[in-house]
Coordinates of C-alpha atoms and ligand atoms in Angstrom, one line a residue:
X1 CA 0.0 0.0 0.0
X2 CA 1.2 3.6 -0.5
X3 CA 1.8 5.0 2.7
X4 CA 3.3 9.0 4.4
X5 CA 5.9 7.7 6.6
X6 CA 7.6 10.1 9.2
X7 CA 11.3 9.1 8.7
X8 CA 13.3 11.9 10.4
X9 CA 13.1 15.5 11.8
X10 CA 10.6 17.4 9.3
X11 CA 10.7 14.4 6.9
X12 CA 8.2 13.0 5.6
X13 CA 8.1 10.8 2.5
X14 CA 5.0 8.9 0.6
X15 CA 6.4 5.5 -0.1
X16 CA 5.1 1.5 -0.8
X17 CA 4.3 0.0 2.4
X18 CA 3.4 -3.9 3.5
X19 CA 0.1 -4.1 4.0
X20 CA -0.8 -4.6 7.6
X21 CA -2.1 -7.7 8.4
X22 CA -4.9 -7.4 11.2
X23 CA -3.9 -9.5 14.5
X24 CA -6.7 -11.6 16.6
X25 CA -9.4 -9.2 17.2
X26 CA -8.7 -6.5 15.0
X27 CA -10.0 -5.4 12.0
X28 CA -9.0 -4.2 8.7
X29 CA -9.7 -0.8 7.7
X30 CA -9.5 1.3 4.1
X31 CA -8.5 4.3 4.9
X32 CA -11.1 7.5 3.0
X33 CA -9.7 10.5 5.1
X34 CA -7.0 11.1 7.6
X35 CA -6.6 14.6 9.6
X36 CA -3.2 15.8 10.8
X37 CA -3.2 16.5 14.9
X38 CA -1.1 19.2 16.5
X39 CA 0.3 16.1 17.7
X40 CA 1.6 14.4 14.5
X41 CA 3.4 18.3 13.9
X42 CA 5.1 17.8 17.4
X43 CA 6.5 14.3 16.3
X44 CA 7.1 16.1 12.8
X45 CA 9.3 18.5 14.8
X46 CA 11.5 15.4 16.5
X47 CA 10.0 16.6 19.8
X48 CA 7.8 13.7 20.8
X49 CA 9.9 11.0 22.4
X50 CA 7.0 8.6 22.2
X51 CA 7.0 8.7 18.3
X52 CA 9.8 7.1 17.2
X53 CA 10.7 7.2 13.3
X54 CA 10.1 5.7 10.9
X55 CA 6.8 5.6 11.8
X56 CA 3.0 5.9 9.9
X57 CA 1.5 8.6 11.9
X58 CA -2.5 9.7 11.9
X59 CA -4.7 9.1 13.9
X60 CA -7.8 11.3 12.8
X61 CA -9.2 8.5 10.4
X62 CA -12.4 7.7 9.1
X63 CA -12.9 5.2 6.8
X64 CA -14.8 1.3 5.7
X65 CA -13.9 -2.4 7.1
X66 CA -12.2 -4.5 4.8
X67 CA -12.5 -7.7 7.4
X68 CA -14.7 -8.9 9.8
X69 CA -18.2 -9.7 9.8
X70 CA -19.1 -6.0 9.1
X71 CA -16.8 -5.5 5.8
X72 CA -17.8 -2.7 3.5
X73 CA -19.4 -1.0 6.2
X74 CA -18.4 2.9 6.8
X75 CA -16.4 3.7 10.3
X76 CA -15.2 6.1 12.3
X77 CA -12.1 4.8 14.8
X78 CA -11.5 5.8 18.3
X79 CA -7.7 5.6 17.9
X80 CA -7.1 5.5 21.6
X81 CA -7.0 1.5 22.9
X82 CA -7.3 0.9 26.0
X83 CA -7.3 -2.5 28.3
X84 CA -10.6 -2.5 29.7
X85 CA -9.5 -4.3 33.0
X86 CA -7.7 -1.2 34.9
X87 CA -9.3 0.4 37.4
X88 CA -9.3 3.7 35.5
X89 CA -11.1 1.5 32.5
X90 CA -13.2 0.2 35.5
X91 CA -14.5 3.8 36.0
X92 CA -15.3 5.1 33.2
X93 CA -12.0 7.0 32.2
X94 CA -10.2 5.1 29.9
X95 CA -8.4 8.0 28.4
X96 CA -6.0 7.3 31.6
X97 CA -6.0 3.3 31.1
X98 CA -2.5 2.1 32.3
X99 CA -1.7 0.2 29.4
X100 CA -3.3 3.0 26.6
X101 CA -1.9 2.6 23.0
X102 CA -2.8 5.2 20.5
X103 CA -2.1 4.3 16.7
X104 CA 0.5 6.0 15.1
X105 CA 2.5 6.7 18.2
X106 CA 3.9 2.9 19.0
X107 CA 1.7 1.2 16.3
X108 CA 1.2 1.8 12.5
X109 CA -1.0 4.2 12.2
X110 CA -3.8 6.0 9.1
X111 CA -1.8 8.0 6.2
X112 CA -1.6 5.2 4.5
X113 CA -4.3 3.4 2.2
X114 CA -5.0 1.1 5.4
X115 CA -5.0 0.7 8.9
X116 CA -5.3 -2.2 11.5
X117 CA -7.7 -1.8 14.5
X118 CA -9.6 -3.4 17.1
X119 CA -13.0 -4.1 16.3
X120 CA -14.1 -2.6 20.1
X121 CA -12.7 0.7 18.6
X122 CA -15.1 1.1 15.8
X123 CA -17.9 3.3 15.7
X124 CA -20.5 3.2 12.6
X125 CA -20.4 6.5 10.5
X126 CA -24.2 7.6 9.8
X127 CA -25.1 7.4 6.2
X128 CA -25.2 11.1 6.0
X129 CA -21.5 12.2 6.9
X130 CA -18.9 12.4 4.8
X131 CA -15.5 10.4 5.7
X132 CA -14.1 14.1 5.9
X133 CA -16.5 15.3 8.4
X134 CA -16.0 11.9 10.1
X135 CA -12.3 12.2 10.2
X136 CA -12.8 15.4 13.1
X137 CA -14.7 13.1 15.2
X138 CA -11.1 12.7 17.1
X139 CA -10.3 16.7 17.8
X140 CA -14.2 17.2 18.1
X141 CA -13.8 14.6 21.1
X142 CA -10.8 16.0 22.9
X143 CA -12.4 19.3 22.7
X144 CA -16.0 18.3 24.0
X145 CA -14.1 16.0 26.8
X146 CA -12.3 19.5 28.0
X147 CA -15.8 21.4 28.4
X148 CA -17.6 18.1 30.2
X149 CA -14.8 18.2 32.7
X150 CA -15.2 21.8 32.5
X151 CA -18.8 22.1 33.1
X152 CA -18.5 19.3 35.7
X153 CA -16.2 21.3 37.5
X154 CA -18.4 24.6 37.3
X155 CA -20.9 26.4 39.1
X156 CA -22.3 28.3 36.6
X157 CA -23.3 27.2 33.0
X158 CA -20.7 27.1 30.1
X159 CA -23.0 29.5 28.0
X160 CA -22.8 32.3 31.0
X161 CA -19.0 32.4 31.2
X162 CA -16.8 34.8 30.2
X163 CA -14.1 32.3 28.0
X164 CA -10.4 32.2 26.7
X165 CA -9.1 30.3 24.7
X166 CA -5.6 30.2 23.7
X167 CA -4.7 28.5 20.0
X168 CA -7.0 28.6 17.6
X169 CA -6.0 24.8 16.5
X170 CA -9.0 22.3 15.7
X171 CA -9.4 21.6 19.1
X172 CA -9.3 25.5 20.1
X173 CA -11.4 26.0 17.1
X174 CA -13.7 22.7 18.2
X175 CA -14.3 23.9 21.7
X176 CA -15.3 27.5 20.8
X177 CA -17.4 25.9 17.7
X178 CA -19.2 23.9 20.9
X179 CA -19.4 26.8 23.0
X180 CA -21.4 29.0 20.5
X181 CA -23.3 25.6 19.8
X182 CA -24.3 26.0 23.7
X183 CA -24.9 29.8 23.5
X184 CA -22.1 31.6 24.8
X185 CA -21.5 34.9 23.6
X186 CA -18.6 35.9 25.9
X187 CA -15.9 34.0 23.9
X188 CA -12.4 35.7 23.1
X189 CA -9.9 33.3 21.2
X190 CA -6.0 33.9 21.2
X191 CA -4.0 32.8 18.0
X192 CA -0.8 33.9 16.7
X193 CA -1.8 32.9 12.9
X194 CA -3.3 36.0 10.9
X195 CA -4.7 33.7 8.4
X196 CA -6.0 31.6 11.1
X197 CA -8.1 34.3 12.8
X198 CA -9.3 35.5 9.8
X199 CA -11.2 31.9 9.5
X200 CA -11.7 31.7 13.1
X201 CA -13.9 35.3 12.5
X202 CA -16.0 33.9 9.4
X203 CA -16.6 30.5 11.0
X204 CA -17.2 30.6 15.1
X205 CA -18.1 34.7 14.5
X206 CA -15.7 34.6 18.0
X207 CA -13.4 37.8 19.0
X208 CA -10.2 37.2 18.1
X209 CA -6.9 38.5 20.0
X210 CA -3.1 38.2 18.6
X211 CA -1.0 38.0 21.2
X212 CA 2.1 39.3 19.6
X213 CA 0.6 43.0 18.3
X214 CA -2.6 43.4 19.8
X215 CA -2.6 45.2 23.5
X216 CA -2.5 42.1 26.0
X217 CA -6.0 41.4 27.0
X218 CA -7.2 42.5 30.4
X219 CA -5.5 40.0 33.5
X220 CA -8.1 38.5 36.4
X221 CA -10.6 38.8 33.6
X222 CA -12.3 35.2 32.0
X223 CA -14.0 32.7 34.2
X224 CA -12.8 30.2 31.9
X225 CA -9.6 29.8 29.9
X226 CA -8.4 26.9 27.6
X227 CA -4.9 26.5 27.2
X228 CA -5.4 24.5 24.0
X229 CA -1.3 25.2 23.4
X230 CA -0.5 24.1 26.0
X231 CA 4.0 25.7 26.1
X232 CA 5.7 28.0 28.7
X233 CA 4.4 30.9 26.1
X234 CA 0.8 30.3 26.8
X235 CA 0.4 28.7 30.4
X236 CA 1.8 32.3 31.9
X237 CA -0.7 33.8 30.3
X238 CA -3.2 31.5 31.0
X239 CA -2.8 31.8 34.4
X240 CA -2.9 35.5 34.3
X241 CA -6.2 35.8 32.3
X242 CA -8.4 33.6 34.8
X243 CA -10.6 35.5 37.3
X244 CA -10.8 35.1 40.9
X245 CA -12.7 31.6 41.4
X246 CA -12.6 31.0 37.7
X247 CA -11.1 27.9 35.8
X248 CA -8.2 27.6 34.0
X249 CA -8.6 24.2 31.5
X250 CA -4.6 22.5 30.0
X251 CA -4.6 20.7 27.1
X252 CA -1.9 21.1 25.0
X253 CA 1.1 19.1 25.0
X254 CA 3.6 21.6 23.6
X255 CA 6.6 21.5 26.2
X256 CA 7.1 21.9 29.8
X257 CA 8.9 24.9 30.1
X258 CA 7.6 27.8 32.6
X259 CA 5.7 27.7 35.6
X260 CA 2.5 28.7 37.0
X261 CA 1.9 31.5 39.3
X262 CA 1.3 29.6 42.2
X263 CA 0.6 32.6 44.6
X264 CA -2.2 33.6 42.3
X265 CA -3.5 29.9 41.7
X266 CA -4.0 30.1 45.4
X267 CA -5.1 33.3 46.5
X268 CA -7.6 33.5 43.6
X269 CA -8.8 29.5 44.1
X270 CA -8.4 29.0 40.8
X271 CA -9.6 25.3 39.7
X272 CA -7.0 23.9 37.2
X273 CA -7.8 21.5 35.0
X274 CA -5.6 18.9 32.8
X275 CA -7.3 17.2 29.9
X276 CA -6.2 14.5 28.0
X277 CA -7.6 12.4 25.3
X278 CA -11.9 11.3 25.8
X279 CA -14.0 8.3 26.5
X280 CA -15.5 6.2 24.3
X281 CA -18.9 8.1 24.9
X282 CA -17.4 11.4 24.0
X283 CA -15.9 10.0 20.7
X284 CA -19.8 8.9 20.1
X285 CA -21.2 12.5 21.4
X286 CA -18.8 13.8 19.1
X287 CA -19.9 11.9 16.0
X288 CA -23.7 13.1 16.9
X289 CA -22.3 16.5 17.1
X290 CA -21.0 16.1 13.9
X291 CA -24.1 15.0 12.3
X292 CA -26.4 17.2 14.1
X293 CA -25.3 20.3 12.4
X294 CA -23.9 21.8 16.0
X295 CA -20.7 22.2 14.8
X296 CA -21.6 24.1 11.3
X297 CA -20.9 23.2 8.0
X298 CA -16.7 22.5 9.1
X299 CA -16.3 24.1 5.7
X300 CA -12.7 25.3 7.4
X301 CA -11.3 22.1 7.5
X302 CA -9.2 21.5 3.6
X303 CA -8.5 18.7 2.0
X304 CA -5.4 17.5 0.2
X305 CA -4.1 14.1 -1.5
X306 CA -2.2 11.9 1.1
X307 CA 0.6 11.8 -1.8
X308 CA 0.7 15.7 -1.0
X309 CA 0.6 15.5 2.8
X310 CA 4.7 16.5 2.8
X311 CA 3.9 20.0 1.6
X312 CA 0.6 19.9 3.9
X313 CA 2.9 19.5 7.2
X314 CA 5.3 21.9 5.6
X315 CA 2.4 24.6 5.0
X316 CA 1.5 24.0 9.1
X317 CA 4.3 24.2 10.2
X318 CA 5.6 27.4 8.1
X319 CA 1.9 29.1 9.0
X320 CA 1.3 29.3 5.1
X321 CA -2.2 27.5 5.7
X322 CA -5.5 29.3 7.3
X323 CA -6.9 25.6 8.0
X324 CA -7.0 24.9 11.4
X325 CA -6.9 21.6 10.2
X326 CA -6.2 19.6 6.9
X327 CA -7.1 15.9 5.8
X328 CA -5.4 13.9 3.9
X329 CA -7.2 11.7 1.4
X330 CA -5.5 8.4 0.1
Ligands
ZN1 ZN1 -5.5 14.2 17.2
ZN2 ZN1 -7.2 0.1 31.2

């Protein structure tokens, strides 16, 4: 199969593959659409230790089953796999399973023309979505898993907060995208991309900020802020944007550099927040999010040929793209 293998430090080359050959319990999978994460631009960069090249990365996949009694039937994946026995599998939070595997971290994973996966990991595509749409169920999940634990965590509702959110990524661009779903007005998002913002205008209809040549925005101010960056650069800020009582929400993976101000964390009780990943029922609320319209038409998101997805991480990473998030199609 043809396949966009990460080989190196920003390489990235389209090459024959062997096809992968489903172990017991898996299924095979034909790949129709393929989004990149923030996450496959940090491996990109050589700074994720836990992708190791060479290595099929992609995770964002939607697609139809090959094997298995369902064959030829249209799927979206939850690419997180988790063990089902440990006790945070036991309780409903599987995003922090012990022994978690994510394809194309360790395993092989969906720029290519097909992927291997369990068959517990499947979720049927409605007949209505396109494999596109389908393909944002992953970003759509890890956003709406940030506002449950968000809203679980809040005394007020979502809607009547005053919000920041920093990066205007899919997931930034997800959660505010959910947040005007739910009817909040008070919504401010900080992105350092002009081309970015300008779609983050036309398509959530949010305020946008740039932190580099705008006046900083007003400290001790939002109830709510999402650090959807998640570096040193954006976590001081973070910090200084939440209001007294308010809520400061981390899920960005960018580096570990800085520190929180610690004095304010506890003077002003702020509640902080780290998010990673989503259940299995959030990866199904986000395909019925999806479907239902809440999220608009995601005519944002562009699409390229997988044999062009070189120049597509090259155009993220050099800023050259307004799409918070491109697919690649095989
Ligand atoms: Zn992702
Ligand atoms: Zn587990």
């Amino acid at each position: 199969m043809k396949a966009l293998v990460y080989t190196d430090t920003k390489q990235i080359i389209y090459r024959d593959e062997p096809d992968p050959v489903p172990a017991p319990g898996d299924v095979l999978m034909k790949v129709e659409a393929t989004g990149i994460c923030g996450s496959d631009m940090h491996a990109y960069h050589g700074k994720d230790p836990r992708r190791v090249p060479p290595l099929i990365l992609g995770h964002e996949v939607a697609g139809s089953l090959v094997s298995g009694p369902d064959a030829g039937r249209r799927v979206v994946i939850n690419p997180l796999i988790t063990c089902g026995q440990c006790e945070s599998c036991d309780t409903g939070r599987s995003n922090l399973c012990d022994a978690r595997e994510l394809i194309g971290m360790r395993l092989a994973g969906a720029y290519a023309e097909y992927v291997t996966i369990p068959s517990r990991n499947i979720i049927h595509m409605p007949d209505s979505m396109s494999a596109v749409h389908a393909s944002i169920t992953e970003p759509a999940a890890t956003a709406l898993h940030a506002l449950n634990l968000a809203r679980e965590a809040s005394n007020r509702p979502l809607a009547e907060l005053n919000t920041l959110i920093i990066g205007g990524g899919a997931v930034g661009f997800l959660a505010a995208l959910f947040l005007r779903g739910y009817g909040c007005n008070r919504l401010v998002i900080s992105e350092t991309n002009p081309l970015r913002r300008e779609s983050l205008v036309a398509h959530t209809g949010c305020r946008v900020h740039d932190p580099i040549n705008d006046p900083p925005l007003e400290n001790d101010a939002y109830d709510l802020v999402i650090d959807a960056v998640g570096g040193g650069v954006t976590r001081k800020p973070a910090m200084a944007a939440v209001r007294t009582g308010g809520m400061l929400v981390h899920i960005g993976l960018m580096d570990t550099e800085g520190v929180f101000d610690i004095r304010k964390l506890t003077l002003f009780e702020v509640k902080l927040l780290g998010v990673y990943c989503y259940t299995p029922a959030d990866v199904r609320a986000a395909v019925q999010a999806i479907e239902s319209g809440l999220l608009g038409d995601l005519n944002w998101v562009e699409t390229r040929p997988l044999s062009e997805g070189a120049q597509a991480f090259q155009d993220l990473d050099e800023g050259r793209t307004a799409a918070a998030k491109i697919v690649l199609i095989p």
